[in-house]
PDB file of C-alpha atoms in Angstrom:
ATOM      1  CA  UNK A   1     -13.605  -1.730  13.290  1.00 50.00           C
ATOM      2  CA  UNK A   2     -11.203   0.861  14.735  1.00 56.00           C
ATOM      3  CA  UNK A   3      -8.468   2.750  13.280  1.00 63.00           C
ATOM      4  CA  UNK A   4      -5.169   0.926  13.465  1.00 71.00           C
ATOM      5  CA  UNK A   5      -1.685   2.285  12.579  1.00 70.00           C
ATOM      6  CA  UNK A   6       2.154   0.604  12.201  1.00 74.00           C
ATOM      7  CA  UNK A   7       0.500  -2.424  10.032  1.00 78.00           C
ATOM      8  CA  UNK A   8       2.361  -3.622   7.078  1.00 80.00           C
ATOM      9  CA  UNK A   9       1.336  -1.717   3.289  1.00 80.00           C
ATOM     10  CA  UNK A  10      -0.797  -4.228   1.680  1.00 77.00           C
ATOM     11  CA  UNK A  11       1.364  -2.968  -2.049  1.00 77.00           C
ATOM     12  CA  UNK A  12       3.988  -5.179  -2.815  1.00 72.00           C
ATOM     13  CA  UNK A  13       5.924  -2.120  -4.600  1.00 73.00           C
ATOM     14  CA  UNK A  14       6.112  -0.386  -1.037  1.00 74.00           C
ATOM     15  CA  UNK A  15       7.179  -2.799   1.133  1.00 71.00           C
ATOM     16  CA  UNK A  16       6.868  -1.021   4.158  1.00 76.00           C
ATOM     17  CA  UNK A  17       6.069  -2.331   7.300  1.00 74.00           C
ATOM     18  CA  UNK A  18       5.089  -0.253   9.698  1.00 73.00           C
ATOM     19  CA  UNK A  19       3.905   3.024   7.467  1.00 72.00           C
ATOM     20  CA  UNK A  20       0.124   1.375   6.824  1.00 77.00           C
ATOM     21  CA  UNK A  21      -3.335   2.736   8.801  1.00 76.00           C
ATOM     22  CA  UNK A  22      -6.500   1.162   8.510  1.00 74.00           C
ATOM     23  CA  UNK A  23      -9.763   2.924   9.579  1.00 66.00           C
ATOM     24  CA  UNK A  24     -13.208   2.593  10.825  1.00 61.00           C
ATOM     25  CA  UNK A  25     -15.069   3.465   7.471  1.00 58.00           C
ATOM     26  CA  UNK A  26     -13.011   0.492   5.472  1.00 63.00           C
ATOM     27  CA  UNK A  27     -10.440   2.534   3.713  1.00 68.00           C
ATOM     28  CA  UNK A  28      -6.570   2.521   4.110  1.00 73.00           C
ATOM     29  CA  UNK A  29      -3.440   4.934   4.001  1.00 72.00           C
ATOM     30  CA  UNK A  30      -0.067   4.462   3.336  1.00 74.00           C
ATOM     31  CA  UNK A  31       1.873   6.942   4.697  1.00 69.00           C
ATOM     32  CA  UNK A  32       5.054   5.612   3.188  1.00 69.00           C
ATOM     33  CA  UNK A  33       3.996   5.631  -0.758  1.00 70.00           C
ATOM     34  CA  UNK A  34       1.147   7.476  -0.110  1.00 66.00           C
ATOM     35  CA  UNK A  35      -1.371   4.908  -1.939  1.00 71.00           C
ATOM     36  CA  UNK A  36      -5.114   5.020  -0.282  1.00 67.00           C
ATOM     37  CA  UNK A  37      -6.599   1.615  -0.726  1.00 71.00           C
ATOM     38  CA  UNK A  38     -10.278   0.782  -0.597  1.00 64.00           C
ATOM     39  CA  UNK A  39     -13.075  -2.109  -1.351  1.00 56.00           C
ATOM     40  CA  UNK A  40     -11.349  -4.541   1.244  1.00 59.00           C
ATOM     41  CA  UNK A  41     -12.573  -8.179   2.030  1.00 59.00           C
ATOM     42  CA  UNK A  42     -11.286 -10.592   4.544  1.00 58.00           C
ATOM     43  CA  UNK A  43      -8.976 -14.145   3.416  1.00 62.00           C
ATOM     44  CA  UNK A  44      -9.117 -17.358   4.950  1.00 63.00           C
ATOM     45  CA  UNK A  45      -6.824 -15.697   7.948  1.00 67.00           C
ATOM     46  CA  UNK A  46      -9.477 -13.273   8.754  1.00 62.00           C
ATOM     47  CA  UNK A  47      -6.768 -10.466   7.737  1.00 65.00           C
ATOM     48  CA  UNK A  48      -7.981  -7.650   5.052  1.00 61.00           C
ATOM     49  CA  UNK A  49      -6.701  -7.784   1.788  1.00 65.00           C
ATOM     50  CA  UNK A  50      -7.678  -4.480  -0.486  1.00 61.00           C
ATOM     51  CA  UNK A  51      -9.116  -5.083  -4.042  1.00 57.00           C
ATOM     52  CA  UNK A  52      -8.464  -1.721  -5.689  1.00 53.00           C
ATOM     53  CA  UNK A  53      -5.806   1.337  -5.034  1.00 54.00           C
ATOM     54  CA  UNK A  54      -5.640   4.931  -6.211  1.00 48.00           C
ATOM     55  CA  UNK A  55      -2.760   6.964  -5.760  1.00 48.00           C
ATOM     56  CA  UNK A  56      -5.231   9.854  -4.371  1.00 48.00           C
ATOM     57  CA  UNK A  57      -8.498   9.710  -3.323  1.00 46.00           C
ATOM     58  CA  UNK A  58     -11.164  12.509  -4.491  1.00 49.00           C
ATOM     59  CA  UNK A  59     -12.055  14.584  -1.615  1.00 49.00           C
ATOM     60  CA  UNK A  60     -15.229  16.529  -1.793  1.00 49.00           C
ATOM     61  CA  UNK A  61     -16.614  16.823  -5.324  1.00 48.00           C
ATOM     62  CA  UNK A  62     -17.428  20.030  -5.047  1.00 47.00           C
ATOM     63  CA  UNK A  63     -15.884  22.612  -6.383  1.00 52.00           C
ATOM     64  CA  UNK A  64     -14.566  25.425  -3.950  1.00 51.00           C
ATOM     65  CA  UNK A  65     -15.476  29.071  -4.479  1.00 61.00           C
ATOM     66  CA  UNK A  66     -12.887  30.896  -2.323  1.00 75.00           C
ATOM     67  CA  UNK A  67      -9.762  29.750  -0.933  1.00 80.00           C
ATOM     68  CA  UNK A  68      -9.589  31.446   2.978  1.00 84.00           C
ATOM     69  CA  UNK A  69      -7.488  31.383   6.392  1.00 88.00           C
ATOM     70  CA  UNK A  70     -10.521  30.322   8.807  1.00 86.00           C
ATOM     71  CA  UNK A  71     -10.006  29.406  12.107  1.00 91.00           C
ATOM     72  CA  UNK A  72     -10.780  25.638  13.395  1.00 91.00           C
ATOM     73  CA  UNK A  73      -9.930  23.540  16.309  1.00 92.00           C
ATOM     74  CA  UNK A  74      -9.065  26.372  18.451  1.00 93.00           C
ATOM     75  CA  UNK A  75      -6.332  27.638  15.808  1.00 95.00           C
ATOM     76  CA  UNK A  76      -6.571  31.426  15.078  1.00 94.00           C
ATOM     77  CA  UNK A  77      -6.985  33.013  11.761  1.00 93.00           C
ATOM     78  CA  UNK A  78      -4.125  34.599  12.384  1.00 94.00           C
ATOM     79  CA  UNK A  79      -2.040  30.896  12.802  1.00 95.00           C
ATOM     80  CA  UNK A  80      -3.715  29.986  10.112  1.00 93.00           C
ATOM     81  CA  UNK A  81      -2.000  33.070   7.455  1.00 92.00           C
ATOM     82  CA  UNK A  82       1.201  32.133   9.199  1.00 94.00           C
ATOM     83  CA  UNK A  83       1.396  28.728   8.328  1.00 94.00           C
ATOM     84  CA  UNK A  84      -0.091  29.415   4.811  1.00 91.00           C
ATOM     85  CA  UNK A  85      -3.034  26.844   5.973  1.00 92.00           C
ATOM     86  CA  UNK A  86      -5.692  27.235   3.004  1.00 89.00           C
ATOM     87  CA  UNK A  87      -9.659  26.355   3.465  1.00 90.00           C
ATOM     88  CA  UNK A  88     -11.655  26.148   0.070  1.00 88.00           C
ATOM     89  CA  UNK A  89     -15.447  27.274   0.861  1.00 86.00           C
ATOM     90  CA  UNK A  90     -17.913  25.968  -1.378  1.00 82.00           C
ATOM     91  CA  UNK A  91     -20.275  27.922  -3.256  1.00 78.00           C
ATOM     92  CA  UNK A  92     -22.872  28.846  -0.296  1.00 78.00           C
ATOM     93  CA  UNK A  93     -19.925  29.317   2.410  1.00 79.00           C
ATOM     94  CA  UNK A  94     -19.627  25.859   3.692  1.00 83.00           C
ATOM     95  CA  UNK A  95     -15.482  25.087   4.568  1.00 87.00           C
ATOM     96  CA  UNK A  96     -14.564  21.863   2.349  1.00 86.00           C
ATOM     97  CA  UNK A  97     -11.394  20.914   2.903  1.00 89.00           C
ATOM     98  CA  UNK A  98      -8.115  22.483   4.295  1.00 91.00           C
ATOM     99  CA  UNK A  99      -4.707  22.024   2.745  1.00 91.00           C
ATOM    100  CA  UNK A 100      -1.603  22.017   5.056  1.00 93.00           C
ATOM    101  CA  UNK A 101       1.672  22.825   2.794  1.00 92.00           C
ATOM    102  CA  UNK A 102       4.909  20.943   3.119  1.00 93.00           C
ATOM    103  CA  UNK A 103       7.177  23.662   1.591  1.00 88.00           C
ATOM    104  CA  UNK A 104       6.561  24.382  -2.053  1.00 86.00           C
ATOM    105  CA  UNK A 105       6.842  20.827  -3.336  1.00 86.00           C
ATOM    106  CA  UNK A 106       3.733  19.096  -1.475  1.00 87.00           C
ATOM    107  CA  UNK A 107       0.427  19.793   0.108  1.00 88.00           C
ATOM    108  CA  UNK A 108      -2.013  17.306   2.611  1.00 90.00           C
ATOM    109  CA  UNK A 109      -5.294  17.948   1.996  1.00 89.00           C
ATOM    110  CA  UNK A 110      -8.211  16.761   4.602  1.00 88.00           C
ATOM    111  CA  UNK A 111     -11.847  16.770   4.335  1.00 85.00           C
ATOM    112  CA  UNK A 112     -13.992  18.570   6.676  1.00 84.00           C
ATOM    113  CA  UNK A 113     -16.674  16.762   5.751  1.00 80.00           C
ATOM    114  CA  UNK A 114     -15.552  13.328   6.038  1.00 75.00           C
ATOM    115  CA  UNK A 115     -12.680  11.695   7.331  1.00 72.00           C
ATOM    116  CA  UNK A 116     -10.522  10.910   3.885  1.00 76.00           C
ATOM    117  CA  UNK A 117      -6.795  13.240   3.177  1.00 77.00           C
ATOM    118  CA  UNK A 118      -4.695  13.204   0.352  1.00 82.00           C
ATOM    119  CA  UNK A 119      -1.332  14.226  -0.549  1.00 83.00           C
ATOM    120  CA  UNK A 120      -0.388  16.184  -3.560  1.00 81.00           C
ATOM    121  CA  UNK A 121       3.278  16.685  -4.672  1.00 83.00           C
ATOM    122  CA  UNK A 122       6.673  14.537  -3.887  1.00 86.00           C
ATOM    123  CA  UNK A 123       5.700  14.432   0.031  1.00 86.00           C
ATOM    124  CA  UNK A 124       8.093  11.897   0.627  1.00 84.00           C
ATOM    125  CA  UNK A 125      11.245  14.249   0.314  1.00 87.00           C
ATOM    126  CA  UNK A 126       9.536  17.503   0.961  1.00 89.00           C
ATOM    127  CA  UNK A 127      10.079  19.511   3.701  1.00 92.00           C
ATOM    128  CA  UNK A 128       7.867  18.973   6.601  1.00 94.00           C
ATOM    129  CA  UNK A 129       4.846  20.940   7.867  1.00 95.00           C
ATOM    130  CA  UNK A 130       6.314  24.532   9.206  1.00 95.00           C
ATOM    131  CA  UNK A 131      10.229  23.973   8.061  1.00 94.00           C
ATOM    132  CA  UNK A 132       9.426  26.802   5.648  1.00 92.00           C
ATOM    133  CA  UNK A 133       8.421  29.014   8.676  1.00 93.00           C
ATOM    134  CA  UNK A 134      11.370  29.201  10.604  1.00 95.00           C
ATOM    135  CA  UNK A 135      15.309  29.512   9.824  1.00 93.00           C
ATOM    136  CA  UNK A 136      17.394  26.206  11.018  1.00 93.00           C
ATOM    137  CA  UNK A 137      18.907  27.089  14.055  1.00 91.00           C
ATOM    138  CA  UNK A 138      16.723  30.502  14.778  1.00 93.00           C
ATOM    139  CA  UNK A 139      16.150  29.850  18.279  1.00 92.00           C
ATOM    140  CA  UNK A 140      17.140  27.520  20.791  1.00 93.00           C
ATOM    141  CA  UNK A 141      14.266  25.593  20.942  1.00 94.00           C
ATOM    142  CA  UNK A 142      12.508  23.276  18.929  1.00 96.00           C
ATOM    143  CA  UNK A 143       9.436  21.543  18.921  1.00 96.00           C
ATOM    144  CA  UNK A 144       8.871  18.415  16.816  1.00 97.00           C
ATOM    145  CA  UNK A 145       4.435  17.328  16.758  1.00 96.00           C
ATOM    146  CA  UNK A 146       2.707  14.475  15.554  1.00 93.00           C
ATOM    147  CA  UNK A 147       0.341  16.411  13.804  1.00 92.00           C
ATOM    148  CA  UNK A 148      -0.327  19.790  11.550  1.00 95.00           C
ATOM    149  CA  UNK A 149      -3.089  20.826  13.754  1.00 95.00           C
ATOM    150  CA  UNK A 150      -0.881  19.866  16.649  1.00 96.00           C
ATOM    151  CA  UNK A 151       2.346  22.011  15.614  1.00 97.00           C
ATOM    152  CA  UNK A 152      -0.189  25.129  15.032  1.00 96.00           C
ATOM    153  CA  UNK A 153      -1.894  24.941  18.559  1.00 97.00           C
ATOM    154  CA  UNK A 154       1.785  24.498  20.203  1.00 96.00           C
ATOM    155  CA  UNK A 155       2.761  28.161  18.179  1.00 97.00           C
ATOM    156  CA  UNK A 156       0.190  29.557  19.429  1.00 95.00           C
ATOM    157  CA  UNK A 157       0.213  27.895  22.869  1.00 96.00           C
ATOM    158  CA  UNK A 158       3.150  28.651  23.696  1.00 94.00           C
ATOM    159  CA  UNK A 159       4.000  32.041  21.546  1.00 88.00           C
ATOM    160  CA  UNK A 160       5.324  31.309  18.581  1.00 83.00           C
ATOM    161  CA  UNK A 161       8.430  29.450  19.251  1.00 91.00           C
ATOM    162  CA  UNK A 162       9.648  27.435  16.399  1.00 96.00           C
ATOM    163  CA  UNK A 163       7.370  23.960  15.454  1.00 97.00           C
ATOM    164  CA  UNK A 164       7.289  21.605  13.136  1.00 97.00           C
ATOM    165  CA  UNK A 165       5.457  18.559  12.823  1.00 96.00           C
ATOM    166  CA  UNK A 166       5.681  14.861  11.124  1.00 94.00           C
ATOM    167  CA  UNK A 167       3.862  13.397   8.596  1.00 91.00           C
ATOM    168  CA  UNK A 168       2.116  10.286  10.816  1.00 88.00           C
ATOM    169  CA  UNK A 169       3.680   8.584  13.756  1.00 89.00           C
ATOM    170  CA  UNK A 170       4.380   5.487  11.636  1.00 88.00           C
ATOM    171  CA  UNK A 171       6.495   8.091   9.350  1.00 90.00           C
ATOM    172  CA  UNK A 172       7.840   9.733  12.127  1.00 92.00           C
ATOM    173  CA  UNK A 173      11.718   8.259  12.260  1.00 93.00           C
ATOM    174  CA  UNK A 174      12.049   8.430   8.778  1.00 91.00           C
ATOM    175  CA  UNK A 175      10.550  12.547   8.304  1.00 93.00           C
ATOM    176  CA  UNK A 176      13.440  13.294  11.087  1.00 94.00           C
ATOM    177  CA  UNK A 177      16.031  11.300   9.834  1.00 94.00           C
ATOM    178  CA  UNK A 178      15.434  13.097   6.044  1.00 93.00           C
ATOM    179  CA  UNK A 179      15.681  16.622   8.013  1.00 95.00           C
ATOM    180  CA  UNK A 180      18.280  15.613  10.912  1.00 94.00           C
ATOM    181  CA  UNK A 181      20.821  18.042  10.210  1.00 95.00           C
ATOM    182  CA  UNK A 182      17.590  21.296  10.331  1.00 96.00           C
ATOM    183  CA  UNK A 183      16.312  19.497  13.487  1.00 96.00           C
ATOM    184  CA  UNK A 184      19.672  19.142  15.267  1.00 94.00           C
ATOM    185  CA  UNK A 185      20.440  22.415  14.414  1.00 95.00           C
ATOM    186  CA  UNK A 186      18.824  23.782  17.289  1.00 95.00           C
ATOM    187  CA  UNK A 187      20.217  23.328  21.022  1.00 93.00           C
ATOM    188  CA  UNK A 188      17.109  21.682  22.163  1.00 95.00           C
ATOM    189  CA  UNK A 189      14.750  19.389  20.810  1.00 96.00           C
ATOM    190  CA  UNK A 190      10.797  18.895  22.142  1.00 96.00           C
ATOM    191  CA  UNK A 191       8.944  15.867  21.347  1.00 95.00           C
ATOM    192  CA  UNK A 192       5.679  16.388  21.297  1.00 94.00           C
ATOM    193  CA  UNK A 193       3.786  13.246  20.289  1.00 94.00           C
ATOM    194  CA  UNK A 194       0.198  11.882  20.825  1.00 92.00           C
ATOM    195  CA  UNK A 195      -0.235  10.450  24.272  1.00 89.00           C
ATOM    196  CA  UNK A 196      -1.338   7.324  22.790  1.00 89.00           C
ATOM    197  CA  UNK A 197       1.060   4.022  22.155  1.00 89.00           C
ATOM    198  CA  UNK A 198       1.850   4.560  18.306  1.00 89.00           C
ATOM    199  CA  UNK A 199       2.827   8.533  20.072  1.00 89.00           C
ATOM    200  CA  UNK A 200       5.105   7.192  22.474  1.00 90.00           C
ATOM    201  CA  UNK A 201       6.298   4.919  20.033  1.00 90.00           C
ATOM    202  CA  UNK A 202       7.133   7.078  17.531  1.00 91.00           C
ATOM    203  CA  UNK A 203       8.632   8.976  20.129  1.00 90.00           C
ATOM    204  CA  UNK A 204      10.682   6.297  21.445  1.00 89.00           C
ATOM    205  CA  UNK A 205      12.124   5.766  17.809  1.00 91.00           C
ATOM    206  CA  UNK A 206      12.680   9.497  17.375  1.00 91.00           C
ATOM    207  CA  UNK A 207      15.279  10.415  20.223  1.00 89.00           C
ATOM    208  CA  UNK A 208      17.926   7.935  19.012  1.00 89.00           C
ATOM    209  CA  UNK A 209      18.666  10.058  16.326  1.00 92.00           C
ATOM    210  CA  UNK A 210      19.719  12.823  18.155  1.00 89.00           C
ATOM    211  CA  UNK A 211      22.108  13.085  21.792  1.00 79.00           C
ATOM    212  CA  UNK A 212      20.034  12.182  24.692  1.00 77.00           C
ATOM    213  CA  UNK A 213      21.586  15.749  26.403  1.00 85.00           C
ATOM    214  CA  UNK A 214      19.400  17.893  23.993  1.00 90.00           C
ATOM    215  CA  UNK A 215      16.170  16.002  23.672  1.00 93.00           C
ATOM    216  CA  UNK A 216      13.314  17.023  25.677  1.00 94.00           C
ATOM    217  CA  UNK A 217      10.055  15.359  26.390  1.00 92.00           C
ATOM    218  CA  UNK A 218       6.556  16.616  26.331  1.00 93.00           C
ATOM    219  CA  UNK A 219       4.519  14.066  28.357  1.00 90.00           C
ATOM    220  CA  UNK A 220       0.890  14.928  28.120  1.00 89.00           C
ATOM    221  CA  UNK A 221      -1.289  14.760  30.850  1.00 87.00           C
ATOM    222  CA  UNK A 222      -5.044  15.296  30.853  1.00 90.00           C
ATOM    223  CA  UNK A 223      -5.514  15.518  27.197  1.00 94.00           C
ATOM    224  CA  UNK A 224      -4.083  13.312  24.058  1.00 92.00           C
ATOM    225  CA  UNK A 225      -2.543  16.375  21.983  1.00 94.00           C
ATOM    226  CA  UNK A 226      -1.709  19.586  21.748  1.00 95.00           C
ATOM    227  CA  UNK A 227      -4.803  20.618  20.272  1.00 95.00           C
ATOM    228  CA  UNK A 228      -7.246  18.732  22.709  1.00 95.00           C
ATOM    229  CA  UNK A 229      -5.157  21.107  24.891  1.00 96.00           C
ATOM    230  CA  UNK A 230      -5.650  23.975  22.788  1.00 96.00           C
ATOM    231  CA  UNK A 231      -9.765  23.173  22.224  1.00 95.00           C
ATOM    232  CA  UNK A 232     -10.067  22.767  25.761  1.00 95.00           C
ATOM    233  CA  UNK A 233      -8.994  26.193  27.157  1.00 95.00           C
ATOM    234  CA  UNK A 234      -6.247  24.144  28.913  1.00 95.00           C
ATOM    235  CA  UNK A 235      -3.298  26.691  27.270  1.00 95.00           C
ATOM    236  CA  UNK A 236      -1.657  27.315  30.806  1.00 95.00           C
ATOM    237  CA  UNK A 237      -1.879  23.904  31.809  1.00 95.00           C
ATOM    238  CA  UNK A 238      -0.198  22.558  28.546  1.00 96.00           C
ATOM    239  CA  UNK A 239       2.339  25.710  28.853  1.00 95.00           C
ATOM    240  CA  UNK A 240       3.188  24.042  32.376  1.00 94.00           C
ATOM    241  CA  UNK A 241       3.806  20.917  30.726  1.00 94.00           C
ATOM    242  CA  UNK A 242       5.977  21.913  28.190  1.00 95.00           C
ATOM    243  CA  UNK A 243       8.012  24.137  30.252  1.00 95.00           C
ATOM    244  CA  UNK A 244       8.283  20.291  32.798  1.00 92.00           C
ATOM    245  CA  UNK A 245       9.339  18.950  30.152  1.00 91.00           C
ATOM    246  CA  UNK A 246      12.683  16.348  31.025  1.00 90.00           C
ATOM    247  CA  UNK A 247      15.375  15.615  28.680  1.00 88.00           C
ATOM    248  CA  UNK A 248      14.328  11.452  27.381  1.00 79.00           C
ATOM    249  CA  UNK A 249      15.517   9.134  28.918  1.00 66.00           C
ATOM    250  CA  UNK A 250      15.586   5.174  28.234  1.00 57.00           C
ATOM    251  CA  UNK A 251      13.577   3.101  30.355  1.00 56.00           C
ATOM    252  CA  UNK A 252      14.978   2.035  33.310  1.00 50.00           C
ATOM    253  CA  UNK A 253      17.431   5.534  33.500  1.00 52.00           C
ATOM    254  CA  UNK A 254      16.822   8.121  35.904  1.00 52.00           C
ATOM    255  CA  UNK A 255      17.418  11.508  34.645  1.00 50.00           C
ATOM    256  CA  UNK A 256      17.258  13.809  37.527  1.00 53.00           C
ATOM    257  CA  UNK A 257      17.798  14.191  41.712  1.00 51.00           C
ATOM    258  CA  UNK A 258      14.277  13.981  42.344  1.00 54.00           C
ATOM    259  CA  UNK A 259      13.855   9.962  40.556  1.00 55.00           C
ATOM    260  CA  UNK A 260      17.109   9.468  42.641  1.00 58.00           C
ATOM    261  CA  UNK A 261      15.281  10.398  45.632  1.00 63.00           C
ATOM    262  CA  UNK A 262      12.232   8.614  45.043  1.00 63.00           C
ATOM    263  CA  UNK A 263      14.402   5.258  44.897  1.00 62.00           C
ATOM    264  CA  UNK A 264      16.325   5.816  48.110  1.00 70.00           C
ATOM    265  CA  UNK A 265      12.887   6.706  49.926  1.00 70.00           C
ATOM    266  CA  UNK A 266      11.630   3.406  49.006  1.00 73.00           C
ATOM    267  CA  UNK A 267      11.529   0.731  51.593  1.00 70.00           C
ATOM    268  CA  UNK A 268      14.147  -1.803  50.849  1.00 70.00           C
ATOM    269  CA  UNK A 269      12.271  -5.540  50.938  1.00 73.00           C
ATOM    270  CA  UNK A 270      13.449  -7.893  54.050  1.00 75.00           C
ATOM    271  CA  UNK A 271      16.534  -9.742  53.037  1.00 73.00           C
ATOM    272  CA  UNK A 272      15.902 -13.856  53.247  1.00 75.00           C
ATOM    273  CA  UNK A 273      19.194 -14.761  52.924  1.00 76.00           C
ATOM    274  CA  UNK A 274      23.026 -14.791  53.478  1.00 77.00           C
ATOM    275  CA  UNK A 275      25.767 -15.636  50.772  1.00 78.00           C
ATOM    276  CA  UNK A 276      27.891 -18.015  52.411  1.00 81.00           C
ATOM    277  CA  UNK A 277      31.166 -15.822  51.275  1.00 81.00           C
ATOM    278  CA  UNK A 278      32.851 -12.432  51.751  1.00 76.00           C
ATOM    279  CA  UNK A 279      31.354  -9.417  50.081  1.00 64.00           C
TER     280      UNK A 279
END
């Protein structure tokens, strides 16, 4: 089975439907109540229906010794202290689990060990990942990720210009439309999602909240994210893109003299008719 996002939450007391991700190893998050579910089987349909929820799952049973700033993925020590980004080592100095902070109020913890997260605190109206870092309206720029690790490897990509990233995709409109008035508060606004559908999705969704003359999109090209980027050694290259970035556009709507171009170069197809009145 692979992972699958923008489904439906299986709990009735959510009623989302687009905030619910299934993945390979059975288990399921809601990024909208923030429920993991677990134990699935299949109905009569085929579709998965979850026997049993807990409002956090247990990740690593092990008890840390330290709490550190370690580097991983690329992302410095140094980016790591920044963002306040926390690994707990266990006893005989393996990492367990790193904790990425959404202001004071709530935390998102991930295993290093296995794929399972939780989230601690009221993460639904907390600030997102990096508000606390930087002042609304501090610099002109503003980049908006799809991912903590993502946001990190952009600050340090491109030298510390202002990030911030989401929750999920699927949680994406609704972290930007809590925070619109911090986002819009800077003159231009760089969307920086996964190069992957529920990315440009999310990204899609995004941009109508804000004017189409100050939102700017980061189209990746080799790599899915910012940190495949980052991992990669590709920091130029991703630099390149982000400075190429255009300002979005809907489909169908060119946005600059060079798409204009690019349609009048074409080769116009052979006409097969006349209408039998004046133009």
């Amino acid at each position: 089975m692979k992972d699958q996002s923008g489904l439906p939450c299986p709990s009735e007391e959510c009623g989302s439907s687009d905030a619910f991700t299934t993945y390979k190893d059975g288990h399921g998050y809601c990024f909208s109540c923030t429920k993991y579910f677990r134990n699935y089987s299949l109905d009569n349909n085929g579709e998965q229906v979850y026997n049993s929820t807990i409002d956090t799952p247990e990740v690593n049973t092990i008890e840390p010794k330290t709490y550190e700033h370690v580097p991983w993925r690329g992302v410095t020590k140094e980016t790591m202290d920044f963002f306040n980004v926390l690994t707990s080592i266990s006893d005989d100095g393996s990492p367990l689990k790193i904790a990425f902070p959404y202001g004071d109020e709530a935390m998102k913890v991930r295993s290093l060990t296995e794929k399972v997260f939780k989230c601690t605190g009221t993460i639904n109206t907390a600030p997102l990942f990096g508000m606390a870092n930087f002042t609304a309206g501090m610099s002109k720029s503003l980049t908006i990720t799809e991912g903590e690790l993502d946001a990190m490897s952009v600050f340090q990509m491109m030298g510390k210009y202002p990030v911030i990233s989401v929750r999920s995709a699927t949680s994406a409109f609704s972290d930007c439309k809590r925070h619109l008035k911090y986002i819009d508060s800077f003159d231009k606004i760089y969307v920086c999602f996964d190069n992957d559908e529920p990315g440009k999705k999310a990204a899609s969704e995004v941009v109508k909240l804000f004017g189409v003359n100050k939102v700017y999109h980061v189209k990746m090209g080799r790599f899915k994210d910012a940190n495949e980027y980052l991992t990669n050694g590709a920091m130029k290259e991703f630099k390149s893109v982000w400075w190429a970035a255009k300002k979005y556009m809907p489909k169908g709507i060119i946005s600059d003299y060079s798409e204009v171009g690019d349609i009048l170069a074409k080769k116009q197809k052979p006409t097969i008719g006349n209408f039998p009145f004046p133009s």
